[in-house]
mmCIF file of C-alpha atoms in Angstrom:
data_model
loop_
_atom_site.group_PDB
_atom_site.id
_atom_site.type_symbol
_atom_site.label_atom_id
_atom_site.label_comp_id
_atom_site.label_asym_id
_atom_site.label_seq_id
_atom_site.Cartn_x
_atom_site.Cartn_y
_atom_site.Cartn_z
ATOM 1 C CA MET F 1 31.029 10.353 -7.124
ATOM 2 C CA ARG F 2 27.963 8.011 -7.264
ATOM 3 C CA SER F 3 25.792 10.492 -5.818
ATOM 4 C CA PHE F 4 26.708 13.247 -8.470
ATOM 5 C CA VAL F 5 26.301 10.234 -11.193
ATOM 6 C CA THR F 6 22.909 9.403 -9.866
ATOM 7 C CA ASN F 7 21.812 13.126 -9.591
ATOM 8 C CA LEU F 8 22.903 13.673 -13.447
ATOM 9 C CA LEU F 9 20.921 10.823 -14.445
ATOM 10 C CA GLU F 10 17.905 11.843 -12.527
ATOM 11 C CA ARG F 11 17.845 15.366 -14.029
ATOM 12 C CA PHE F 12 18.516 13.696 -17.589
ATOM 13 C CA ALA F 13 15.704 11.383 -16.999
ATOM 14 C CA ARG F 14 13.347 14.190 -16.180
ATOM 15 C CA CYS F 15 14.009 15.767 -19.592
ATOM 16 C CA ILE F 16 12.697 12.519 -21.311
ATOM 17 C CA PRO F 17 8.822 12.857 -22.252
ATOM 18 C CA LEU F 18 6.369 10.274 -20.713
ATOM 19 C CA SER F 19 5.492 9.206 -24.415
ATOM 20 C CA VAL F 20 8.839 8.164 -25.142
ATOM 21 C CA TYR F 21 9.664 5.919 -22.040
ATOM 22 C CA PRO F 22 7.675 2.935 -23.134
ATOM 23 C CA ALA F 23 9.634 2.356 -26.265
ATOM 24 C CA PHE F 24 12.920 1.822 -23.991
ATOM 25 C CA VAL F 25 11.684 1.028 -20.258
ATOM 26 C CA ARG F 26 9.248 -1.961 -21.552
ATOM 27 C CA ARG F 27 6.910 -3.190 -19.150
ATOM 28 C CA ASP F 28 4.060 -5.736 -19.860
ATOM 29 C CA ILE F 29 2.218 -4.315 -16.731
ATOM 30 C CA ILE F 30 1.668 -1.008 -15.166
ATOM 31 C CA ALA F 31 0.037 -1.422 -11.670
ATOM 32 C CA PHE F 32 -1.063 1.227 -9.237
ATOM 33 C CA PHE F 33 -2.176 0.941 -5.834
ATOM 34 C CA CYS F 34 -4.351 3.105 -3.311
ATOM 35 C CA HIS F 35 -5.536 2.835 0.258
ATOM 36 C CA ALA F 36 -8.728 4.949 0.725
ATOM 37 C CA VAL F 37 -11.185 6.645 -1.061
ATOM 38 C CA SER F 38 -14.077 8.797 0.620
ATOM 39 C CA ASP F 39 -15.700 12.029 1.064
ATOM 40 C CA GLU F 40 -16.303 11.322 4.948
ATOM 41 C CA PRO F 41 -13.452 12.310 7.550
ATOM 42 C CA MET F 42 -11.377 9.193 7.719
ATOM 43 C CA GLU F 43 -9.632 10.391 11.135
ATOM 44 C CA HIS F 44 -7.822 6.916 11.584
ATOM 45 C CA VAL F 45 -6.150 7.428 7.912
ATOM 46 C CA ARG F 46 -5.779 11.119 7.238
ATOM 47 C CA HIS F 47 -2.615 11.729 9.061
ATOM 48 C CA LEU F 48 -0.963 8.627 7.323
ATOM 49 C CA TYR F 49 -1.674 9.369 3.711
ATOM 50 C CA PRO F 50 -4.297 11.317 1.776
ATOM 51 C CA VAL F 51 -7.735 10.164 1.307
ATOM 52 C CA VAL F 52 -8.899 10.244 -2.024
ATOM 53 C CA PRO F 53 -12.306 12.242 -2.641
ATOM 54 C CA VAL F 54 -14.483 10.252 -4.116
ATOM 55 C CA ALA F 55 -15.019 12.562 -7.444
ATOM 56 C CA GLN F 56 -11.366 12.498 -8.083
ATOM 57 C CA PHE F 57 -11.086 8.683 -7.993
ATOM 58 C CA GLU F 58 -14.042 8.398 -10.428
ATOM 59 C CA ALA F 59 -12.242 10.584 -12.723
ATOM 60 C CA ALA F 60 -8.984 8.556 -12.696
ATOM 61 C CA LEU F 61 -11.081 5.548 -13.077
ATOM 62 C CA ARG F 62 -12.528 6.943 -16.228
ATOM 63 C CA TYR F 63 -9.245 8.344 -17.531
ATOM 64 C CA LEU F 64 -7.548 4.819 -16.902
ATOM 65 C CA ASN F 65 -10.380 3.086 -18.706
ATOM 66 C CA SER F 66 -10.141 5.664 -21.848
ATOM 67 C CA ARG F 67 -6.731 5.000 -22.116
ATOM 68 C CA TYR F 68 -5.536 1.657 -20.954
ATOM 69 C CA ASN F 69 -6.679 -2.017 -20.639
ATOM 70 C CA LEU F 70 -7.766 -2.689 -17.040
ATOM 71 C CA ILE F 71 -6.850 -6.507 -16.210
ATOM 72 C CA SER F 72 -7.759 -8.519 -13.728
ATOM 73 C CA TYR F 73 -5.438 -10.611 -11.277
ATOM 74 C CA GLU F 74 -6.224 -13.720 -12.939
ATOM 75 C CA GLN F 75 -5.027 -12.366 -16.451
ATOM 76 C CA LEU F 76 -1.813 -11.314 -14.609
ATOM 77 C CA HIS F 77 -1.223 -14.746 -12.697
ATOM 78 C CA ALA F 78 -1.811 -16.706 -15.976
ATOM 79 C CA HIS F 79 0.640 -14.389 -17.849
ATOM 80 C CA HIS F 80 3.596 -14.736 -15.334
ATOM 81 C CA THR F 81 2.728 -18.611 -14.872
ATOM 82 C CA LYS F 82 1.522 -19.810 -18.157
ATOM 83 C CA GLY F 83 3.052 -16.895 -20.488
ATOM 84 C CA ALA F 84 -0.755 -16.093 -21.455
ATOM 85 C CA PRO F 85 -0.561 -12.902 -23.627
ATOM 86 C CA LEU F 86 -1.756 -9.619 -21.853
ATOM 87 C CA PRO F 87 -3.536 -6.863 -23.812
ATOM 88 C CA SER F 88 -1.373 -3.858 -24.944
ATOM 89 C CA LYS F 89 -1.101 -1.143 -22.317
ATOM 90 C CA ALA F 90 -2.190 -3.464 -19.382
ATOM 91 C CA VAL F 91 -2.866 -1.788 -16.166
ATOM 92 C CA HIS F 92 -3.990 -3.441 -12.707
ATOM 93 C CA LEU F 93 -5.545 -1.716 -9.881
ATOM 94 C CA SER F 94 -5.405 -2.887 -6.234
ATOM 95 C CA PHE F 95 -5.958 -1.733 -2.775
ATOM 96 C CA ASP F 96 -4.034 -2.074 0.271
ATOM 97 C CA ASP F 97 -4.815 -2.578 3.997
ATOM 98 C CA GLY F 98 -8.751 -3.491 3.749
ATOM 99 C CA PHE F 99 -10.537 -0.350 5.124
ATOM 100 C CA ALA F 100 -14.306 -0.611 4.946
ATOM 101 C CA GLU F 101 -14.530 1.936 2.153
ATOM 102 C CA CYS F 102 -13.369 -0.489 -0.448
ATOM 103 C CA PHE F 103 -16.675 -2.053 0.228
ATOM 104 C CA THR F 104 -18.996 0.814 0.412
ATOM 105 C CA VAL F 105 -17.338 3.362 -1.855
ATOM 106 C CA VAL F 106 -14.729 2.000 -4.344
ATOM 107 C CA ARG F 107 -16.559 -1.285 -5.007
ATOM 108 C CA PRO F 108 -19.583 0.509 -6.626
ATOM 109 C CA LEU F 109 -17.382 2.705 -8.553
ATOM 110 C CA LEU F 110 -15.622 -0.047 -10.013
ATOM 111 C CA ARG F 111 -18.866 -2.031 -10.708
ATOM 112 C CA LYS F 112 -20.163 1.102 -12.349
ATOM 113 C CA TYR F 113 -17.020 1.084 -15.074
ATOM 114 C CA ASP F 114 -16.602 -2.958 -14.912
ATOM 115 C CA ILE F 115 -12.980 -2.568 -13.732
ATOM 116 C CA PRO F 116 -11.339 -5.713 -12.094
ATOM 117 C CA CYS F 117 -9.541 -4.974 -8.714
ATOM 118 C CA THR F 118 -7.349 -6.895 -6.291
ATOM 119 C CA PHE F 119 -7.911 -6.038 -2.659
ATOM 120 C CA PHE F 120 -5.089 -6.933 -0.015
ATOM 121 C CA ILE F 121 -6.174 -7.505 3.600
ATOM 122 C CA ALA F 122 -4.423 -7.726 6.842
ATOM 123 C CA THR F 123 -6.268 -10.696 8.127
ATOM 124 C CA ASP F 124 -5.870 -9.745 12.022
ATOM 125 C CA TRP F 125 -8.231 -6.406 11.398
ATOM 126 C CA LEU F 126 -10.821 -8.778 9.778
ATOM 127 C CA ASP F 127 -14.252 -8.236 11.047
ATOM 128 C CA ASN F 128 -12.732 -4.905 13.305
ATOM 129 C CA ARG F 129 -11.040 -7.546 15.637
ATOM 130 C CA ALA F 130 -8.467 -5.364 16.207
ATOM 131 C CA MET F 131 -6.720 -1.932 15.168
ATOM 132 C CA PHE F 132 -3.708 -1.373 13.018
ATOM 133 C CA TYR F 133 -1.167 0.532 15.459
ATOM 134 C CA ARG F 134 -0.560 3.319 12.939
ATOM 135 C CA ASN F 135 -4.332 4.005 12.504
ATOM 136 C CA LYS F 136 -4.572 4.463 16.454
ATOM 137 C CA ALA F 137 -1.771 7.057 15.801
ATOM 138 C CA SER F 138 -3.825 8.936 13.314
ATOM 139 C CA LEU F 139 -6.535 9.198 15.616
ATOM 140 C CA ALA F 140 -4.156 10.402 18.698
ATOM 141 C CA ILE F 141 -2.854 12.987 16.142
ATOM 142 C CA GLN F 142 -6.080 14.224 15.349
ATOM 143 C CA ARG F 143 -7.425 14.564 18.707
ATOM 144 C CA PHE F 144 -3.872 15.852 20.010
ATOM 145 C CA GLY F 145 -4.647 18.701 17.424
ATOM 146 C CA GLU F 146 -7.977 19.759 19.515
ATOM 147 C CA SER F 147 -6.559 19.081 23.028
ATOM 148 C CA THR F 148 -6.154 21.327 25.708
ATOM 149 C CA ASN F 149 -2.713 22.409 27.237
ATOM 150 C CA THR F 150 -3.596 20.471 30.353
ATOM 151 C CA GLU F 151 -4.213 17.313 28.263
ATOM 152 C CA ARG F 152 -1.122 17.975 26.480
ATOM 153 C CA SER F 153 0.980 18.161 29.689
ATOM 154 C CA GLU F 154 -0.518 15.029 31.081
ATOM 155 C CA ILE F 155 0.732 13.152 27.898
ATOM 156 C CA PHE F 156 3.942 14.319 28.050
ATOM 157 C CA THR F 157 4.323 13.480 31.866
ATOM 158 C CA THR F 158 2.597 10.011 31.502
ATOM 159 C CA LEU F 159 5.023 9.132 28.538
ATOM 160 C CA HIS F 160 7.940 10.332 30.342
ATOM 161 C CA LEU F 161 6.990 8.137 33.738
ATOM 162 C CA ARG F 162 5.808 5.298 32.058
ATOM 163 C CA PHE F 163 8.089 5.054 28.951
ATOM 164 C CA GLY F 164 11.350 7.477 29.679
ATOM 165 C CA ILE F 165 10.041 9.315 26.566
ATOM 166 C CA THR F 166 10.549 13.205 26.285
ATOM 167 C CA VAL F 167 8.428 14.863 23.746
ATOM 168 C CA ASP F 168 6.514 18.277 23.588
ATOM 169 C CA SER F 169 3.904 19.956 21.224
ATOM 170 C CA SER F 170 6.463 20.572 18.392
ATOM 171 C CA SER F 171 7.936 16.991 18.309
ATOM 172 C CA PHE F 172 4.571 15.083 19.284
ATOM 173 C CA VAL F 173 3.406 14.275 15.474
ATOM 174 C CA PRO F 174 6.742 13.200 14.064
ATOM 175 C CA TRP F 175 7.286 11.077 17.282
ATOM 176 C CA ILE F 176 3.869 9.133 17.148
ATOM 177 C CA LYS F 177 4.253 8.928 13.451
ATOM 178 C CA ALA F 178 7.666 6.959 13.593
ATOM 179 C CA LEU F 179 6.618 4.353 16.394
ATOM 180 C CA ARG F 180 5.944 0.659 15.101
ATOM 181 C CA LEU F 181 4.090 -2.083 16.519
ATOM 182 C CA PRO F 182 6.675 -2.889 19.355
ATOM 183 C CA ASP F 183 5.501 0.642 20.588
ATOM 184 C CA GLU F 184 1.884 -0.124 20.693
ATOM 185 C CA ALA F 185 1.675 0.343 24.464
ATOM 186 C CA ALA F 186 2.919 4.027 24.387
ATOM 187 C CA ILE F 187 0.259 4.725 21.596
ATOM 188 C CA ASP F 188 -2.410 2.868 23.730
ATOM 189 C CA GLU F 189 -1.553 4.866 26.641
ATOM 190 C CA VAL F 190 -1.365 8.204 24.521
ATOM 191 C CA CYS F 191 -5.306 7.225 23.121
ATOM 192 C CA ARG F 192 -6.088 6.647 26.798
ATOM 193 C CA VAL F 193 -5.344 10.210 28.029
ATOM 194 C CA LEU F 194 -6.878 11.765 25.023
ATOM 195 C CA GLY F 195 -10.244 9.970 25.624
ATOM 196 C CA ILE F 196 -10.053 7.700 22.611
ATOM 197 C CA ASP F 197 -11.988 4.502 23.153
ATOM 198 C CA ILE F 198 -10.356 2.180 20.601
ATOM 199 C CA PRO F 199 -12.932 -1.055 21.356
ATOM 200 C CA ALA F 200 -15.850 1.605 21.078
ATOM 201 C CA PHE F 201 -14.308 3.111 17.829
ATOM 202 C CA LEU F 202 -13.959 -0.678 16.232
ATOM 203 C CA ARG F 203 -17.518 -1.618 17.254
ATOM 204 C CA GLU F 204 -19.271 1.840 16.283
ATOM 205 C CA ARG F 205 -16.953 2.981 13.121
ATOM 206 C CA GLN F 206 -16.343 -0.385 11.609
ATOM 207 C CA PRO F 207 -13.317 0.908 9.933
ATOM 208 C CA TYR F 208 -12.324 -2.464 8.314
ATOM 209 C CA LEU F 209 -13.798 -4.609 6.038
ATOM 210 C CA THR F 210 -15.910 -7.645 7.258
ATOM 211 C CA THR F 211 -15.939 -11.406 6.351
ATOM 212 C CA ALA F 212 -19.240 -11.261 4.676
ATOM 213 C CA GLN F 213 -18.176 -8.266 2.613
ATOM 214 C CA ILE F 214 -15.195 -10.142 1.437
ATOM 215 C CA ARG F 215 -17.344 -12.889 0.411
ATOM 216 C CA GLN F 216 -19.719 -10.610 -1.548
ATOM 217 C CA MET F 217 -16.786 -8.857 -3.569
ATOM 218 C CA ASP F 218 -15.130 -12.404 -4.323
ATOM 219 C CA ALA F 219 -18.439 -13.457 -5.467
ATOM 220 C CA GLU F 220 -18.812 -10.119 -7.579
ATOM 221 C CA GLY F 221 -15.634 -11.390 -9.316
ATOM 222 C CA PHE F 222 -13.128 -9.100 -7.483
ATOM 223 C CA THR F 223 -9.809 -10.997 -6.350
ATOM 224 C CA ILE F 224 -8.965 -10.898 -2.212
ATOM 225 C CA GLY F 225 -5.409 -10.997 -1.484
ATOM 226 C CA ALA F 226 -3.576 -10.999 1.872
ATOM 227 C CA HIS F 227 -1.196 -8.192 3.500
ATOM 228 C CA THR F 228 -0.045 -10.126 6.499
ATOM 229 C CA LYS F 229 -1.627 -10.683 9.564
ATOM 230 C CA THR F 230 -0.393 -7.687 11.723
ATOM 231 C CA HIS F 231 1.076 -5.257 8.988
ATOM 232 C CA ARG F 232 4.548 -5.557 10.327
ATOM 233 C CA LYS F 233 7.589 -4.510 8.118
ATOM 234 C CA LEU F 234 8.760 -8.110 7.207
ATOM 235 C CA ALA F 235 12.557 -7.459 6.908
ATOM 236 C CA ALA F 236 12.659 -6.868 10.476
ATOM 237 C CA LEU F 237 11.190 -10.287 11.588
ATOM 238 C CA SER F 238 13.191 -13.693 11.736
ATOM 239 C CA ASP F 239 12.448 -16.199 8.355
ATOM 240 C CA ALA F 240 9.823 -18.237 10.555
ATOM 241 C CA GLU F 241 7.888 -14.770 11.477
ATOM 242 C CA ILE F 242 7.877 -13.973 7.915
ATOM 243 C CA GLU F 243 6.816 -17.320 6.498
ATOM 244 C CA SER F 244 3.885 -17.097 9.262
ATOM 245 C CA GLU F 245 2.917 -13.558 8.311
ATOM 246 C CA ILE F 246 2.777 -14.440 4.470
ATOM 247 C CA ALA F 247 1.275 -18.072 4.499
ATOM 248 C CA ASP F 248 -0.907 -17.681 7.554
ATOM 249 C CA SER F 249 -2.779 -14.596 6.039
ATOM 250 C CA CYS F 250 -3.015 -15.996 2.501
ATOM 251 C CA ARG F 251 -4.318 -19.205 4.213
ATOM 252 C CA LEU F 252 -7.164 -17.454 5.672
ATOM 253 C CA VAL F 253 -8.275 -15.372 2.756
ATOM 254 C CA ARG F 254 -8.247 -18.985 0.927
ATOM 255 C CA GLU F 255 -10.253 -20.164 3.725
ATOM 256 C CA ILE F 256 -13.006 -17.592 3.620
ATOM 257 C CA THR F 257 -12.932 -17.360 -0.030
ATOM 258 C CA GLY F 258 -12.268 -20.431 -1.429
ATOM 259 C CA GLN F 259 -9.731 -19.400 -3.882
ATOM 260 C CA GLU F 260 -6.924 -21.630 -5.089
ATOM 261 C CA ILE F 261 -4.427 -18.864 -5.413
ATOM 262 C CA VAL F 262 -4.310 -16.059 -3.055
ATOM 263 C CA PRO F 263 -1.704 -12.961 -4.005
ATOM 264 C CA PHE F 264 0.015 -11.115 -1.339
ATOM 265 C CA SER F 265 1.074 -7.513 -1.033
ATOM 266 C CA PHE F 266 4.183 -6.384 1.343
ATOM 267 C CA PRO F 267 3.309 -4.141 3.868
ATOM 268 C CA HIS F 268 5.583 -1.167 3.321
ATOM 269 C CA SER F 269 7.944 -2.696 0.854
ATOM 270 C CA ALA F 270 10.020 -6.039 0.325
ATOM 271 C CA PHE F 271 13.331 -4.001 0.896
ATOM 272 C CA GLY F 272 15.606 -6.015 2.444
ATOM 273 C CA LEU F 273 14.033 -9.376 1.943
ATOM 274 C CA ASP F 274 15.981 -12.342 0.585
ATOM 275 C CA ARG F 275 14.192 -13.291 -2.538
ATOM 276 C CA SER F 276 15.261 -17.059 -2.242
ATOM 277 C CA LEU F 277 13.626 -17.102 1.139
ATOM 278 C CA LEU F 278 10.150 -15.704 -0.463
ATOM 279 C CA ALA F 279 10.665 -18.291 -3.500
ATOM 280 C CA GLY F 280 11.010 -21.198 -0.678
ATOM 281 C CA ILE F 281 7.733 -19.682 1.225
ATOM 282 C CA ARG F 282 5.693 -19.936 -1.841
ATOM 283 C CA SER F 283 7.199 -23.380 -2.968
ATOM 284 C CA ARG F 284 6.025 -24.851 0.515
ATOM 285 C CA HIS F 285 2.691 -23.098 0.238
ATOM 286 C CA PRO F 286 1.443 -23.419 -3.342
ATOM 287 C CA PHE F 287 -1.680 -21.679 -2.790
ATOM 288 C CA ILE F 288 0.266 -18.407 -2.569
ATOM 289 C CA GLY F 289 0.013 -16.398 -5.945
ATOM 290 C CA LEU F 290 1.919 -13.637 -7.200
ATOM 291 C CA LEU F 291 3.867 -10.938 -4.544
ATOM 292 C CA PHE F 292 3.212 -7.482 -4.879
ATOM 293 C CA ASP F 293 5.684 -4.718 -3.935
ATOM 294 C CA THR F 294 5.644 -0.767 -4.056
ATOM 295 C CA LYS F 295 8.692 -0.160 -6.327
ATOM 296 C CA GLY F 296 6.931 1.537 -8.975
ATOM 297 C CA LEU F 297 8.006 0.417 -12.429
ATOM 298 C CA ARG F 298 11.193 -1.276 -11.186
ATOM 299 C CA CYS F 299 11.955 -4.951 -12.311
ATOM 300 C CA ASP F 300 12.375 -7.510 -9.663
ATOM 301 C CA VAL F 301 12.158 -11.504 -9.561
ATOM 302 C CA ASP F 302 9.651 -13.130 -11.662
ATOM 303 C CA PHE F 303 6.854 -13.661 -8.900
ATOM 304 C CA ILE F 304 7.153 -10.012 -7.568
ATOM 305 C CA VAL F 305 5.128 -7.575 -9.238
ATOM 306 C CA ASN F 306 6.074 -3.815 -8.571
ATOM 307 C CA ARG F 307 3.602 -1.182 -8.407
ATOM 308 C CA ILE F 308 3.066 2.717 -8.340
ATOM 309 C CA TRP F 309 1.608 4.241 -5.043
ATOM 310 C CA ALA F 310 -1.117 6.355 -6.412
ATOM 311 C CA GLU F 311 -1.634 8.557 -3.413
ATOM 312 C CA ARG F 312 2.094 9.632 -3.407
ATOM 313 C CA ILE F 313 3.176 12.886 -4.630
ATOM 314 C CA PRO F 314 6.389 12.225 -6.841
ATOM 315 C CA SER F 315 7.882 15.483 -6.982
ATOM 316 C CA PRO F 316 7.440 19.049 -5.613
ATOM 317 C CA LYS F 317 5.674 20.092 -9.158
ATOM 318 C CA VAL F 318 2.276 18.225 -9.651
ATOM 319 C CA GLY F 319 1.057 18.309 -13.023
ATOM 320 C CA GLY F 320 -2.583 18.700 -13.950
ATOM 321 C CA GLY F 321 -4.984 15.789 -14.858
ATOM 322 C CA PRO F 322 -7.237 13.455 -13.368
ATOM 323 C CA GLY F 323 -5.501 11.781 -10.256
ATOM 324 C CA TRP F 324 -5.627 10.311 -6.765
ATOM 325 C CA GLY F 325 -5.604 12.626 -4.083
ATOM 326 C CA GLY F 326 -5.262 15.754 -6.816
ATOM 327 C CA TYR F 327 -2.006 14.311 -8.094
ATOM 328 C CA SER F 328 -1.734 13.612 -11.820
ATOM 329 C CA LEU F 329 -1.857 10.228 -12.954
ATOM 330 C CA PRO F 330 0.485 10.871 -15.829
ATOM 331 C CA GLU F 331 3.019 12.469 -13.423
ATOM 332 C CA LEU F 332 2.805 9.782 -11.207
ATOM 333 C CA LEU F 333 3.669 7.452 -14.276
ATOM 334 C CA HIS F 334 6.175 9.622 -15.574
ATOM 335 C CA ALA F 335 8.042 9.827 -12.368
ATOM 336 C CA ALA F 336 7.943 5.679 -12.054
ATOM 337 C CA TYR F 337 9.650 5.718 -15.380
ATOM 338 C CA GLN F 338 12.304 7.845 -14.425
ATOM 339 C CA ASP F 339 12.920 5.913 -11.208
ATOM 340 C CA ALA F 340 12.987 2.643 -13.342
ATOM 341 C CA TRP F 341 15.371 3.939 -15.927
ATOM 342 C CA VAL F 342 17.570 5.582 -13.465
ATOM 343 C CA GLU F 343 17.733 2.252 -11.602
ATOM 344 C CA GLY F 344 18.389 0.117 -14.657
ATOM 345 C CA VAL F 345 21.429 2.210 -15.986
ATOM 346 C CA MET F 346 22.783 2.237 -12.313
ATOM 347 C CA GLY F 347 22.223 -1.831 -12.432
ATOM 348 C CA ALA F 348 23.967 -2.184 -15.448
ATOM 349 C CA ALA F 349 26.989 -0.087 -14.336
ATOM 350 C CA ARG F 350 27.093 -2.147 -11.378
ATOM 351 C CA LYS F 351 27.036 -5.403 -13.553
ATOM 352 C CA VAL F 352 29.909 -3.964 -15.643
ATOM 353 C CA LYS F 353 31.892 -2.983 -12.489
ATOM 354 C CA HIS F 354 31.842 -6.577 -11.168
ATOM 355 C CA PHE F 355 32.279 -8.283 -14.446
#
C-alpha cells in the first residue's frame, strides 16, 4: 500500500511544472555539487561518475549566473547562525573530493565569472600522499577493458586463491565497483596484476590538490571544507571513528587555511547517522561549520544543508539546456523538487499516523 501511494505521488509530482514548485516547496537556498571537470582523460574518475566537459561546465555557470544569485559559504553560514538575509534565488556551488582539476580547470572559470565556491577535500589524499580506493578501482576497470585474456585469467586465479573470490569477465566491473575500504587489498592486488603502479600514478599524475594550491584558493576567496580523512561511509563506523573523521579533517583544513570555521560534507551521504551525535560533535569542536549532505532539496536539521548532485541523471528522459555531464540543470532541479515534495507529503502523513 505504501509503495502504491508513493508511486502515485511521484507520478503526480512529475506533472507539476518546475515554475510552480518554489511557491509551495519553499527553500532559502539551492545547492549544487560536482566532482570533476576536464577535457582530458581522468581514468581514475571516469568509471565512477561522469567527468564534465569544460564547455558544458562553463555553459552551466553562465546559466546559473544569469538566473540565480550565487552566494558564498560565508553568506550561507551567516544566514544559518545569525539569521542574515539571503538574496532571492540563492544558489551555492561546491565540489567534493579535492581533485587537482578543481585548481587547474574549475578555479579559473569560477574566477572568470566571479562565482564563489566551496571545495571539500578528503585530507588523507592531500599532496597525493595516498589514493582513494575507488579511484584505484576506476583505473583497474579502465585497464581491465584493455587487458588480454591471459591477464584476466591471472586476475581471476589470484583473487580466488588469495581472497576466495570468484569473478569472471562479465561480473568483474560490478564486483570491483561494489568494494569498500576494507576490501582495498583485493583492489591493490588487481592493480598489481594489471601493471598499475599506484605510487607512480600519484607521483606523476598528481590527481589530488596540494597544500600550496589550497592555500592559494583560500587566498583568492574560495572556501575550503573537509570531506573526512579517508572518505569512508560514516554510518558504518563507531561514534568515536565518526567524530575523528569529521573533526580531524576539519582541524587540518583549519591549520592549512587559518579559517575560523570549516564546513564539512559527508562522503556518500549522512543517511543512518544520528543527528544528535552530529550535533554533539559540532558542540565539542566549535570550528566545525555547517554540514553538507546529498539529498537534493530535502529538509534536515538546521545545521545540515542538502545539495543536488549535479552529475547525476535524474530520470531516463534528459531535457535540453545547459548542465553538467550533458544533463539539464532545470531537469535536475525539477527532479529535486519532486523528491522533496513527495518526501514532505509522506513525512506529514507519518506524523498524522503517529499523532
